[in-house]
mmCIF file of C-alpha atoms in Angstrom:
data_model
loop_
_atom_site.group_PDB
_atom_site.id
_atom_site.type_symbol
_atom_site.label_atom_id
_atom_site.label_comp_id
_atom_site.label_asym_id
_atom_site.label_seq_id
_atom_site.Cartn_x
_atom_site.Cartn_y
_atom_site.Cartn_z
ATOM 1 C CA UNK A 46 -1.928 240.459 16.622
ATOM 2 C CA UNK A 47 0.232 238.785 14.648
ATOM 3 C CA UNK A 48 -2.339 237.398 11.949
ATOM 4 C CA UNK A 49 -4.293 240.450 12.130
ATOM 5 C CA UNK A 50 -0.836 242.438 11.022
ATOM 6 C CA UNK A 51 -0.700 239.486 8.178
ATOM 7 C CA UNK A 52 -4.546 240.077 7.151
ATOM 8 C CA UNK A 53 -4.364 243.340 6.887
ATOM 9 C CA UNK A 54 -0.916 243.534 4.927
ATOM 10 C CA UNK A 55 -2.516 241.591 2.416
ATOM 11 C CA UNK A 56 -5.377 243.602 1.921
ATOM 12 C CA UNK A 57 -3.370 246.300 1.368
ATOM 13 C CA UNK A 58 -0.306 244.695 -0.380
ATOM 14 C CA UNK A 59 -3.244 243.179 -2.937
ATOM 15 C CA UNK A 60 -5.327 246.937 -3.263
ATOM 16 C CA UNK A 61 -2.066 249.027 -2.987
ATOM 17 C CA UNK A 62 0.826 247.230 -4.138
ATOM 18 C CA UNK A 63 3.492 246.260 -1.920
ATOM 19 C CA UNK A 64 5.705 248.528 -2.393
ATOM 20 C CA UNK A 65 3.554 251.239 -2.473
ATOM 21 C CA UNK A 66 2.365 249.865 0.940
ATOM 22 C CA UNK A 67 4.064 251.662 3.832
ATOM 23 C CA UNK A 68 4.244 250.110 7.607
ATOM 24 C CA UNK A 69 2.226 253.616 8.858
ATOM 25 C CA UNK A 70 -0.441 252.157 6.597
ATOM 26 C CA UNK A 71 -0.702 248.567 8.062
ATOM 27 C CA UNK A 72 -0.571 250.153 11.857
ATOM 28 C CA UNK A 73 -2.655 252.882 11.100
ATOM 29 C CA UNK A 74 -5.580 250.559 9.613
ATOM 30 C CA UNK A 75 -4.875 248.600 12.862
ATOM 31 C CA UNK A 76 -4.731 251.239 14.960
ATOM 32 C CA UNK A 77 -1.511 250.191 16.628
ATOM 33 C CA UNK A 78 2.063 251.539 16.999
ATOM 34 C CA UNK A 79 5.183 250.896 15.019
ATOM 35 C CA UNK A 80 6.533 249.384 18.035
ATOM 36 C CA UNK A 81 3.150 246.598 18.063
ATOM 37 C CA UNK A 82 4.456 245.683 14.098
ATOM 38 C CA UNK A 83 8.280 245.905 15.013
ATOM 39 C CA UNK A 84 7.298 243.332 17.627
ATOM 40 C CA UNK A 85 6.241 240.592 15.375
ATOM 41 C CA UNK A 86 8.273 241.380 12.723
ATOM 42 C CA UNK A 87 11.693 243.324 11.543
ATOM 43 C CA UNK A 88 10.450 244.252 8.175
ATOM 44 C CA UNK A 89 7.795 244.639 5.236
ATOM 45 C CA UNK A 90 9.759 242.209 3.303
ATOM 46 C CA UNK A 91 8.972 239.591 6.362
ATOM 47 C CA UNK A 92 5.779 240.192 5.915
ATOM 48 C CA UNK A 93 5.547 239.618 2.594
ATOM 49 C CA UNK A 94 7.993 236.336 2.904
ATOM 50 C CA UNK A 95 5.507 235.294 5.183
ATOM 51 C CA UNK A 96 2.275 235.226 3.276
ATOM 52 C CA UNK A 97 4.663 233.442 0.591
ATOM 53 C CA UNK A 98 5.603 230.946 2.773
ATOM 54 C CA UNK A 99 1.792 230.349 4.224
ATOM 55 C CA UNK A 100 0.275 230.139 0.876
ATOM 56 C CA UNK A 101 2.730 227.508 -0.629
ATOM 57 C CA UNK A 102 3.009 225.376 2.177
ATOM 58 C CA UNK A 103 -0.862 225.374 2.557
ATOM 59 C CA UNK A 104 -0.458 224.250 -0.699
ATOM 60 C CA UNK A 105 1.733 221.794 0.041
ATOM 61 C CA UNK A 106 0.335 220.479 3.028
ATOM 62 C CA UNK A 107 -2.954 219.654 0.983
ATOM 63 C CA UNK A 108 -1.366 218.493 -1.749
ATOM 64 C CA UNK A 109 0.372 215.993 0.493
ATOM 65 C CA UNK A 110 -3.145 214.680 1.307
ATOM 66 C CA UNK A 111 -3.872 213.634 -2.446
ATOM 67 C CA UNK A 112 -1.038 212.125 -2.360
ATOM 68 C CA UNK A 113 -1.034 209.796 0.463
ATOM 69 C CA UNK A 114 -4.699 209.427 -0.369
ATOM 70 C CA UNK A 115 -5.121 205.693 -0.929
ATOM 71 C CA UNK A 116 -8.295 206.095 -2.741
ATOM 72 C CA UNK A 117 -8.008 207.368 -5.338
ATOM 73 C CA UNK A 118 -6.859 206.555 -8.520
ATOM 74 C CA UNK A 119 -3.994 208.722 -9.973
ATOM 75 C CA UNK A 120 -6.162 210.257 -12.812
ATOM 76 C CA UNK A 121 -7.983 211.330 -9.192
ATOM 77 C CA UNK A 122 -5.288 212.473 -7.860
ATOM 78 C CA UNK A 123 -4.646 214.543 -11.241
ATOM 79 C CA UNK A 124 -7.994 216.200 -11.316
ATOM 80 C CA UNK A 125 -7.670 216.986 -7.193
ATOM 81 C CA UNK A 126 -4.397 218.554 -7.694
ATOM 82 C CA UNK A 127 -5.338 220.767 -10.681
ATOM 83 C CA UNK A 128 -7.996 221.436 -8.647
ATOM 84 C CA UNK A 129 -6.882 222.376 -5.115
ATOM 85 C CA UNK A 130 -4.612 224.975 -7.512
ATOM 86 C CA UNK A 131 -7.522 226.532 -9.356
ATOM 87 C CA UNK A 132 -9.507 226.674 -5.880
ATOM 88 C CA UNK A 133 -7.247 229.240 -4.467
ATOM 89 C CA UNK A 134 -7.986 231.934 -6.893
ATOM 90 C CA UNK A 135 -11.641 231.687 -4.978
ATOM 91 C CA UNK A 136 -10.650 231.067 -1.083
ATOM 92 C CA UNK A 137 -7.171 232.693 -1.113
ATOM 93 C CA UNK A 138 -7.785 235.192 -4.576
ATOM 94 C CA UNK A 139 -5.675 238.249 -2.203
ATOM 95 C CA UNK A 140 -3.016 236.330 -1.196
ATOM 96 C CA UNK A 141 -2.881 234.401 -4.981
ATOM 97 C CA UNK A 142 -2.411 237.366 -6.388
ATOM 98 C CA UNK A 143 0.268 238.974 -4.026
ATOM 99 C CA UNK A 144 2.582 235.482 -4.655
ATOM 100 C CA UNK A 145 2.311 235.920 -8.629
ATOM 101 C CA UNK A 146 3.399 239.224 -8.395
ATOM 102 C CA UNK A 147 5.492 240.421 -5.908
ATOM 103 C CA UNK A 148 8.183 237.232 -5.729
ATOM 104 C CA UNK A 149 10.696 239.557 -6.481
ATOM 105 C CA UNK A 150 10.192 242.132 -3.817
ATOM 106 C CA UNK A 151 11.509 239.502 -1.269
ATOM 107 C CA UNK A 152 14.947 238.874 -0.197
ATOM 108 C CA UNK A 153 17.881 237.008 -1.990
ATOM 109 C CA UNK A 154 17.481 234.040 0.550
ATOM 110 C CA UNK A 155 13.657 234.081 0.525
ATOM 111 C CA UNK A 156 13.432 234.077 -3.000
ATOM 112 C CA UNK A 157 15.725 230.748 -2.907
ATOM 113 C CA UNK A 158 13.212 229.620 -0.033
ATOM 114 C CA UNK A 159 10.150 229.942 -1.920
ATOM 115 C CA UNK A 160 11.022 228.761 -5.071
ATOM 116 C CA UNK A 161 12.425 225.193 -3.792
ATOM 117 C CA UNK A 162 9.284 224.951 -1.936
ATOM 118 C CA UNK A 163 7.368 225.465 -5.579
ATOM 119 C CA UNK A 164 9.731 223.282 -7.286
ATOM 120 C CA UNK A 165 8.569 220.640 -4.178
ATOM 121 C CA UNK A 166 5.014 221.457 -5.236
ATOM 122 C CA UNK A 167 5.944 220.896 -9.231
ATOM 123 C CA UNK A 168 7.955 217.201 -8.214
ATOM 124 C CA UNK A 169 5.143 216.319 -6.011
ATOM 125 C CA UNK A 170 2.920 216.655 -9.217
ATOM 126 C CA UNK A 171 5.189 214.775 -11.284
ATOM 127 C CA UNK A 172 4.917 211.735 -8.743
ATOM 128 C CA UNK A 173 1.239 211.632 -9.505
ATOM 129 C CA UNK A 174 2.363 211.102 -13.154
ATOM 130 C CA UNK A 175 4.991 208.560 -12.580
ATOM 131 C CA UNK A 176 2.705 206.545 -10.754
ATOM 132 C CA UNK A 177 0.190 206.798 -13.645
ATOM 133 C CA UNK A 178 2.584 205.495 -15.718
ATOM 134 C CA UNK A 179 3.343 202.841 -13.820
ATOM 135 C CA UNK A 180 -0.248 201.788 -13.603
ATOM 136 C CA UNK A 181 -1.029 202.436 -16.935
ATOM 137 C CA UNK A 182 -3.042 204.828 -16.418
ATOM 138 C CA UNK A 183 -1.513 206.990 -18.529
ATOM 139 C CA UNK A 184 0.697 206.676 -21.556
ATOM 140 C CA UNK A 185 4.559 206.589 -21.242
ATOM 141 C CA UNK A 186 5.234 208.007 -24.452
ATOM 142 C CA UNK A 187 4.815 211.768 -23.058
ATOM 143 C CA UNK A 188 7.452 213.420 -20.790
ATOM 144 C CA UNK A 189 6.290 213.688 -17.149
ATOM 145 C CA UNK A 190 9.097 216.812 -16.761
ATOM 146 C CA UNK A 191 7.369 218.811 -19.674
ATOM 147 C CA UNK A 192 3.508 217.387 -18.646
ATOM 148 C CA UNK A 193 4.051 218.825 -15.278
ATOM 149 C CA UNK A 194 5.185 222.452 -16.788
ATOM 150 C CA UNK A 195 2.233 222.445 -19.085
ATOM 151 C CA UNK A 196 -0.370 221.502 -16.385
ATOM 152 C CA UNK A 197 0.882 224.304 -14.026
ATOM 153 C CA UNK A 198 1.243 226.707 -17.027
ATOM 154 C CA UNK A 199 -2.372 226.291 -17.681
ATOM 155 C CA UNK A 200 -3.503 226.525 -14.026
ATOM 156 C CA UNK A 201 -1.284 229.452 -13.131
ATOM 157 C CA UNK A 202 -2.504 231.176 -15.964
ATOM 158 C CA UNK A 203 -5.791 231.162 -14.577
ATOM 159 C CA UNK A 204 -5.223 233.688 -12.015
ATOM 160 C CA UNK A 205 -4.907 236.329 -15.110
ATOM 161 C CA UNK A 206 -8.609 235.681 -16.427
ATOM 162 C CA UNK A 207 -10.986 232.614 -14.647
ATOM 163 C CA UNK A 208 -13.246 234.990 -12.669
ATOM 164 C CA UNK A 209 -15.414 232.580 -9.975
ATOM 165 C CA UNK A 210 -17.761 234.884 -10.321
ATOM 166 C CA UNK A 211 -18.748 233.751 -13.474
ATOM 167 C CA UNK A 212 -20.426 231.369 -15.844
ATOM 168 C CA UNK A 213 -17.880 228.552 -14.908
ATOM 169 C CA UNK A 214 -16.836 227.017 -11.212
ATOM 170 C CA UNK A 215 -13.548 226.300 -10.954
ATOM 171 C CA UNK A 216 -14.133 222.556 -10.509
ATOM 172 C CA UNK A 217 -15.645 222.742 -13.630
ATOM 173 C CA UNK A 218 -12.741 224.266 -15.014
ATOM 174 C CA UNK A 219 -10.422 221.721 -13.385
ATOM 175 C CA UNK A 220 -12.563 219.107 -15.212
ATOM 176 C CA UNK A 221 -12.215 220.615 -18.494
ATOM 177 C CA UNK A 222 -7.863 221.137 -18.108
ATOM 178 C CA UNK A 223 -8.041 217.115 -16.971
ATOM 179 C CA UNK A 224 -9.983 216.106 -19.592
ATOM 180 C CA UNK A 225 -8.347 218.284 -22.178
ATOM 181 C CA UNK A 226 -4.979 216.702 -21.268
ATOM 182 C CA UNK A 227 -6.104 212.733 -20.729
ATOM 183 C CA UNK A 228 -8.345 212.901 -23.034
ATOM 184 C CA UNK A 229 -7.057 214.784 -26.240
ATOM 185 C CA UNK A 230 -8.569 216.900 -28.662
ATOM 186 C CA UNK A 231 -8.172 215.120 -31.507
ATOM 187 C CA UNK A 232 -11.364 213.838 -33.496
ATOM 188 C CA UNK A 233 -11.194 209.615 -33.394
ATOM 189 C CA UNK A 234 -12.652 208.724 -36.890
ATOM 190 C CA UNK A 235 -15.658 206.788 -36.311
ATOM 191 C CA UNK A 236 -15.598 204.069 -38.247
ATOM 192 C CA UNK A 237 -12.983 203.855 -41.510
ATOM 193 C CA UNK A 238 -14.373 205.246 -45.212
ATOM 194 C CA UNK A 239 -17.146 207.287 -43.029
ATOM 195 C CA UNK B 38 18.755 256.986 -34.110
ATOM 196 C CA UNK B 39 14.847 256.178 -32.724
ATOM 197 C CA UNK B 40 15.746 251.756 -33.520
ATOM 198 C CA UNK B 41 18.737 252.765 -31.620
ATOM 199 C CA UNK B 42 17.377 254.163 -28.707
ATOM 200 C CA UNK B 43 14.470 250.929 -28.528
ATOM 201 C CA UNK B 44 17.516 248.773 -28.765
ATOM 202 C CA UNK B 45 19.454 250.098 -26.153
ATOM 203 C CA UNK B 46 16.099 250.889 -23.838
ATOM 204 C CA UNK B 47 15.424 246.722 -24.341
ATOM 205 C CA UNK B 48 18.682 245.848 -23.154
ATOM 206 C CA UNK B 49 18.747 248.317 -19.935
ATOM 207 C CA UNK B 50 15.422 247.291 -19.336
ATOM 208 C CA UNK B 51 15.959 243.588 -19.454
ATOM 209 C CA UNK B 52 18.894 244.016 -17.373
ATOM 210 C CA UNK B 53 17.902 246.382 -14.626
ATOM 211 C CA UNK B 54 14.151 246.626 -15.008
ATOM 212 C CA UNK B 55 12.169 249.452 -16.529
ATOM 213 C CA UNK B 56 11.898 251.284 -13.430
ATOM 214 C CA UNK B 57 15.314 251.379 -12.402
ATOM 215 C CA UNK B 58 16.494 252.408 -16.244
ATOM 216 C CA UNK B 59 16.408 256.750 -16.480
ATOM 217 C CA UNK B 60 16.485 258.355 -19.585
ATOM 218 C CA UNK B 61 20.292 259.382 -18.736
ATOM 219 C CA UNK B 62 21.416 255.853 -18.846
ATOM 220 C CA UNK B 63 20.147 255.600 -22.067
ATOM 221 C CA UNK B 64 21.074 258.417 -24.022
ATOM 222 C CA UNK B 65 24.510 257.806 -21.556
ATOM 223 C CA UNK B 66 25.189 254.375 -23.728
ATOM 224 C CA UNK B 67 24.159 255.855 -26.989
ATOM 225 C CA UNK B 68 26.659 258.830 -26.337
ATOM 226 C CA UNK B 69 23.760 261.106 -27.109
ATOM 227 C CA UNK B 70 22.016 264.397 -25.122
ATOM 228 C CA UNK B 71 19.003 264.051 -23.895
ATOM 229 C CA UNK B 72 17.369 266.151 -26.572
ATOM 230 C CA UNK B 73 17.728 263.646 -28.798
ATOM 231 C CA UNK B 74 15.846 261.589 -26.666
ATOM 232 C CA UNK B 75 13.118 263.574 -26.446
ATOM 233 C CA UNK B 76 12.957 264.460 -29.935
ATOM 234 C CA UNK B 77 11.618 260.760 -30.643
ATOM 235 C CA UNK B 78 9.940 260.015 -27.206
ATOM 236 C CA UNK B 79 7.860 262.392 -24.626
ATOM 237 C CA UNK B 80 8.531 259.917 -22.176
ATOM 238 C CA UNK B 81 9.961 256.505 -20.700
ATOM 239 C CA UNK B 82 6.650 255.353 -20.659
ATOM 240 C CA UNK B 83 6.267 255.801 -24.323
ATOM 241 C CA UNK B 84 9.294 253.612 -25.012
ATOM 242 C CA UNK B 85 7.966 250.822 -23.348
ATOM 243 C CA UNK B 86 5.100 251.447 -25.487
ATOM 244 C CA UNK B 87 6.560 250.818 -28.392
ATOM 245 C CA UNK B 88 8.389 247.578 -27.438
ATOM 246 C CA UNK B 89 5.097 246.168 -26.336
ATOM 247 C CA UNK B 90 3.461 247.153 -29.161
ATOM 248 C CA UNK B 91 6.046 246.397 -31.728
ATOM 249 C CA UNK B 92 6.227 243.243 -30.009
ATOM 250 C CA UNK B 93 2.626 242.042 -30.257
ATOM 251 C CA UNK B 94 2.034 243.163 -33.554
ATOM 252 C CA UNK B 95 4.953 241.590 -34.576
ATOM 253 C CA UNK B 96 3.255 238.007 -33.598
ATOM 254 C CA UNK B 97 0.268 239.044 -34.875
ATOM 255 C CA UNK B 98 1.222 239.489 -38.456
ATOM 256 C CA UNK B 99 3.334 236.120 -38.096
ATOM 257 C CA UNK B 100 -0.151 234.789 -36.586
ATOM 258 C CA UNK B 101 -2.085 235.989 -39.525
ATOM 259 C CA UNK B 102 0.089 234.410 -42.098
ATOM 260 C CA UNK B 103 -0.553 231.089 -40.411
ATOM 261 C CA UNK B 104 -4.036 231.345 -40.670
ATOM 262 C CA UNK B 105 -3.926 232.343 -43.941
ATOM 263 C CA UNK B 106 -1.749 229.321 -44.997
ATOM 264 C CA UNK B 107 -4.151 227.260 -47.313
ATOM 265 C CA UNK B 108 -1.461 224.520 -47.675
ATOM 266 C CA UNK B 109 -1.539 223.860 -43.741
ATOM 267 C CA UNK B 110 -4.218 221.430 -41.877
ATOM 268 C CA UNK B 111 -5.647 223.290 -38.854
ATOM 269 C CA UNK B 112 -4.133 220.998 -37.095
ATOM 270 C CA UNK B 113 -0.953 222.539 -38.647
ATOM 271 C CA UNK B 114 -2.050 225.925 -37.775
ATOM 272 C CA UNK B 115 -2.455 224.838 -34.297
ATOM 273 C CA UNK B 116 1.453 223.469 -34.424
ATOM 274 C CA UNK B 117 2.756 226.310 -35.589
ATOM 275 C CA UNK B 118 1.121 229.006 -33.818
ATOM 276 C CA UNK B 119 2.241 227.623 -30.597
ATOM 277 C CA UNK B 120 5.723 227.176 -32.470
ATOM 278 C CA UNK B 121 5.665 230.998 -33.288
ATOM 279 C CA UNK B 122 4.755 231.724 -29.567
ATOM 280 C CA UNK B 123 7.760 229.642 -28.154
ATOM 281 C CA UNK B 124 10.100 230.601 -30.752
ATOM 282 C CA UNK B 125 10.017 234.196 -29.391
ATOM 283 C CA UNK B 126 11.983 233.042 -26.497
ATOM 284 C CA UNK B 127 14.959 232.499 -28.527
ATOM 285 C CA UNK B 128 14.717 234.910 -30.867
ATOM 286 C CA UNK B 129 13.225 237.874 -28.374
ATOM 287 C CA UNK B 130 13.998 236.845 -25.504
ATOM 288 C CA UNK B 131 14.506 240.714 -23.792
ATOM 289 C CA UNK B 132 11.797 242.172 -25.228
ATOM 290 C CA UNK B 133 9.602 238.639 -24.681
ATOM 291 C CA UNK B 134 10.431 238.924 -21.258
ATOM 292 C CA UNK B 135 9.739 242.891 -20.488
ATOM 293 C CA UNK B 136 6.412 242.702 -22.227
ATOM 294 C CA UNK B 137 5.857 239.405 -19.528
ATOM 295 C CA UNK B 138 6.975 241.776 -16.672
ATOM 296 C CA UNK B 139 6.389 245.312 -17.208
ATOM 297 C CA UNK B 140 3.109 245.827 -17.857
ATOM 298 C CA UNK B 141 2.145 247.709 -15.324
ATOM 299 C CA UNK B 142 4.410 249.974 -16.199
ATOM 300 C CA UNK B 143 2.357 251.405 -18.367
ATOM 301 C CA UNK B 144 -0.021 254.253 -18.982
ATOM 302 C CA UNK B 145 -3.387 252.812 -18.872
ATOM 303 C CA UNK B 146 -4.710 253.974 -21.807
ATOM 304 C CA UNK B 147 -1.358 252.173 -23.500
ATOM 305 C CA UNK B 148 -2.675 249.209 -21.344
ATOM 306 C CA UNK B 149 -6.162 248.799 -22.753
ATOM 307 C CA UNK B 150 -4.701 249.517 -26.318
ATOM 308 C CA UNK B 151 -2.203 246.134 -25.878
ATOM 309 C CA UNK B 152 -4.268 244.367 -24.081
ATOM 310 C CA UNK B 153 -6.961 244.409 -26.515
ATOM 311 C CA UNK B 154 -4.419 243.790 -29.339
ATOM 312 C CA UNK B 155 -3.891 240.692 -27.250
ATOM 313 C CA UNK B 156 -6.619 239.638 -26.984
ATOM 314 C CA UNK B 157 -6.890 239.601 -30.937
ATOM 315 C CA UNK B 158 -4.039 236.862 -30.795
ATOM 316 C CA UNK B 159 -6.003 234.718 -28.501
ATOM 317 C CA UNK B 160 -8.970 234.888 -30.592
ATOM 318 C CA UNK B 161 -7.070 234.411 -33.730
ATOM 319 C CA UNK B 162 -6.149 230.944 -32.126
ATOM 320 C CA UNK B 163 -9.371 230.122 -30.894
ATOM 321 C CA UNK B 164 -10.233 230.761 -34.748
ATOM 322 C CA UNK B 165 -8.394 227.913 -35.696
ATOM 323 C CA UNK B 166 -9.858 225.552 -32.865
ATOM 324 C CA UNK B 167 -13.080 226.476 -34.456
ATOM 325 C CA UNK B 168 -12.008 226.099 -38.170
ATOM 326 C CA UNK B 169 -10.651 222.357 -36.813
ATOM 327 C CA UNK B 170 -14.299 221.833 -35.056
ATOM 328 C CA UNK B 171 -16.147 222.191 -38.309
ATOM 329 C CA UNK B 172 -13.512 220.232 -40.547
ATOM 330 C CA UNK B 173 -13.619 217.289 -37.420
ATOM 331 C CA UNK B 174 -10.406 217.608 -37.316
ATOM 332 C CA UNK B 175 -10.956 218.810 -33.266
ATOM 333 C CA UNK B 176 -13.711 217.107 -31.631
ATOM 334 C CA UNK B 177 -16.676 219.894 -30.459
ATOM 335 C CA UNK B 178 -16.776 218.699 -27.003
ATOM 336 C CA UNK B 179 -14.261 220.902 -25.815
ATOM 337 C CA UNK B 180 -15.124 224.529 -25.181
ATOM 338 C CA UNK B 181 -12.693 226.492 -27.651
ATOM 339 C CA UNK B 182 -12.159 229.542 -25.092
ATOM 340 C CA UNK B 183 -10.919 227.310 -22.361
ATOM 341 C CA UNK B 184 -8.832 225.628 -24.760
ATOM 342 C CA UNK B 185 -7.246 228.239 -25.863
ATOM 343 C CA UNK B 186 -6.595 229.678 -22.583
ATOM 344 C CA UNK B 187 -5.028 226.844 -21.903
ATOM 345 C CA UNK B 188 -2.955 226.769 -24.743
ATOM 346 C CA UNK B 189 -1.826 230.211 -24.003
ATOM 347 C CA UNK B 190 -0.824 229.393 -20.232
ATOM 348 C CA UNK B 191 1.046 226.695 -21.408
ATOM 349 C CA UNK B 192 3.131 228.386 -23.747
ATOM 350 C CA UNK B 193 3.373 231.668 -21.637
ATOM 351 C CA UNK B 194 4.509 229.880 -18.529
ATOM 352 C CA UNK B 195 7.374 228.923 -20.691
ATOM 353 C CA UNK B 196 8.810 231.775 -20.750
ATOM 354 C CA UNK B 197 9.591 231.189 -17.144
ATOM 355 C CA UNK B 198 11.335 227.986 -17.408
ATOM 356 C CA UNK B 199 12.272 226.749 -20.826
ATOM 357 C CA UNK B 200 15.838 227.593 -21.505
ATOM 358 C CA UNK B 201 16.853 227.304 -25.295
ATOM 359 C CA UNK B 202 20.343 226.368 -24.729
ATOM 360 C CA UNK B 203 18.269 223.236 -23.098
ATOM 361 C CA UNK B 204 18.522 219.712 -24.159
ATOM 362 C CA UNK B 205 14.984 220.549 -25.556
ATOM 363 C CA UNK B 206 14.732 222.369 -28.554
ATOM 364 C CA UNK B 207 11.629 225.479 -28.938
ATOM 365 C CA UNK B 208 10.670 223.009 -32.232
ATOM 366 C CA UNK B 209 10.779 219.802 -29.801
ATOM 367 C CA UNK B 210 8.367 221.322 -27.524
ATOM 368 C CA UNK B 211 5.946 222.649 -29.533
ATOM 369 C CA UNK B 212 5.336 219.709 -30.519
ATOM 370 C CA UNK B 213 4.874 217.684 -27.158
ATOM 371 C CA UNK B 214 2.453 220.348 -26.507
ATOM 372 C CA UNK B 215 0.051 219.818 -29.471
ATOM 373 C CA UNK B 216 0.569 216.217 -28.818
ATOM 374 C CA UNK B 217 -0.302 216.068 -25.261
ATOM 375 C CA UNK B 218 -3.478 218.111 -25.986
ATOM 376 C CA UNK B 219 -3.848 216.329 -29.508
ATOM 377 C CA UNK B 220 -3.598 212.811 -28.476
ATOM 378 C CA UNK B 221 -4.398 213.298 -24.525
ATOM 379 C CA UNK B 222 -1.944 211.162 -21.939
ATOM 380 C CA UNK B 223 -4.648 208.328 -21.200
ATOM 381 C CA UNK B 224 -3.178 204.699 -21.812
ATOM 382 C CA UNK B 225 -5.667 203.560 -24.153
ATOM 383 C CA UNK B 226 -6.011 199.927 -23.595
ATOM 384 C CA UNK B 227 -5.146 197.337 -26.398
ATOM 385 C CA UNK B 228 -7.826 194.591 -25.698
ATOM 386 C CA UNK B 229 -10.581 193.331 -23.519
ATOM 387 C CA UNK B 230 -9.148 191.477 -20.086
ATOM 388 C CA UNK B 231 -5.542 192.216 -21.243
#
């Protein structure tokens, strides 16, 4: 009962709004009592620190994987990263949604809660850097801090317009942001006076 | 008295949130009835209206000037139109930050009419990607519209963690962000079997 009060919250928290989202509309689409939701939890807000908490530490947890993945190389582990991000917009697009834009509907102390657990997801990212740059894999003349930032600017900014329904997957789109970034932009002359 | 009223309405706003701001606690810190008010605005609504849109065409003249800069490569363009975006943060940071959050807010014709005003930015930039294509100063096998929605996330994410009392100035990273997509991150190796 428990999940099916979480699956149905986030339809309605992603169709609705959360706070225009009352708990007679999650039991009456269940067709439960109050009592059945006050059982499993004490609040909306609960509910909605919940499906925070199970997105970024799914997140996490397969994020972990890459890393601990022996192998692959770290521009591998770059490309898997950015793409396990973009990925969610197609398995998890409700619940991707609901986390952009309702962090500050939670609590004080969940707020705090989430956000270390993103800055654990943003660190975790910067190891894969680090250890490029260790390897030589990638240059050390750009800062891993700022790389990091930009990387998760680009993919978060994806939830506001990359559609999977459309002319581009979103591993293709993870290849493009990896290649953009290792690769550059810039045209390499071909050959001098040409 | 109607710059007055925007003023104040950016400060409440920033502070307490557009929907927690009435039209009393304006016309309250202006010292002001609320006839006054209304003689300038219908509604709330339109206020936030005006920021956004005051706001938005305020980078889009700035925008336009850079890409009608003769003296500047595009390369320059690029620079300085993420420089302009950035810069914002310092020098608008209220109003750069309630056009980021309050949206929604508004009446959905308003909506339409600001988001396709943004969307003119973002294909104002992808102008200059294009202008660099042809002058191979960009090489053409990036697409342009990811690219610049790239671009975009980076810089908008920002606005979410880049502090300009920072030990990074809005100049400094402009620049690391033209460079990493410039020059790409890859460690480009010096010789053969070294």
């Amino acid at each position: 009962m428990k999940n099916q009060i979480l699956k149905k919250s986030i339809d309605l928290f992603d169709d609705k709004g959360f706070k225009e989202t009352t708990i007679q509309d999650i039991v009456d689409q269940l067709d439960v009592t109050k009592g059945t939701f006050y059982y499993y939890f004490n609040s909306k807000q609960e509910v909605l620190r919940d499906i925070h908490l199970e997105y970024i530490e799914g997140l996490l947890q397969e994020q972990e994987e890459i890393l601990q993945n022996q192998t692959l190389s770290n521009k591998e582990k770059l490309y898997e990263n950015i793409y396990l991000t973009l990925s969610k917009i197609d398995t998890q697009g409700k619940e991707a949604r609901i986390v952009h834009r309702e962090l500050r509907h939670l609590h004080e102390d969940h707020v705090k809660q989430i956000k270390l657990k993103r800055k654990e997801y943003r660190l975790n990212f910067e190891k894969i850097i680090d250890e490029g740059k260790k390897t030589r894999e990638f240059s050390n003349h750009i800062r891993t801090d700022i790389l990091a930032f930009g990387f998760l600017g680009m993919t978060n900014y994806s939830y506001y317009w990359f559609r999977t329904d459309g002319e581009l997957t979103d591993k293709e789109l993870a290849r493009f942001y990896t290649e953009i970034i290792l690769k550059g932009i810039e045209e390499v002359p071909v050959k001098e006076g040409i």
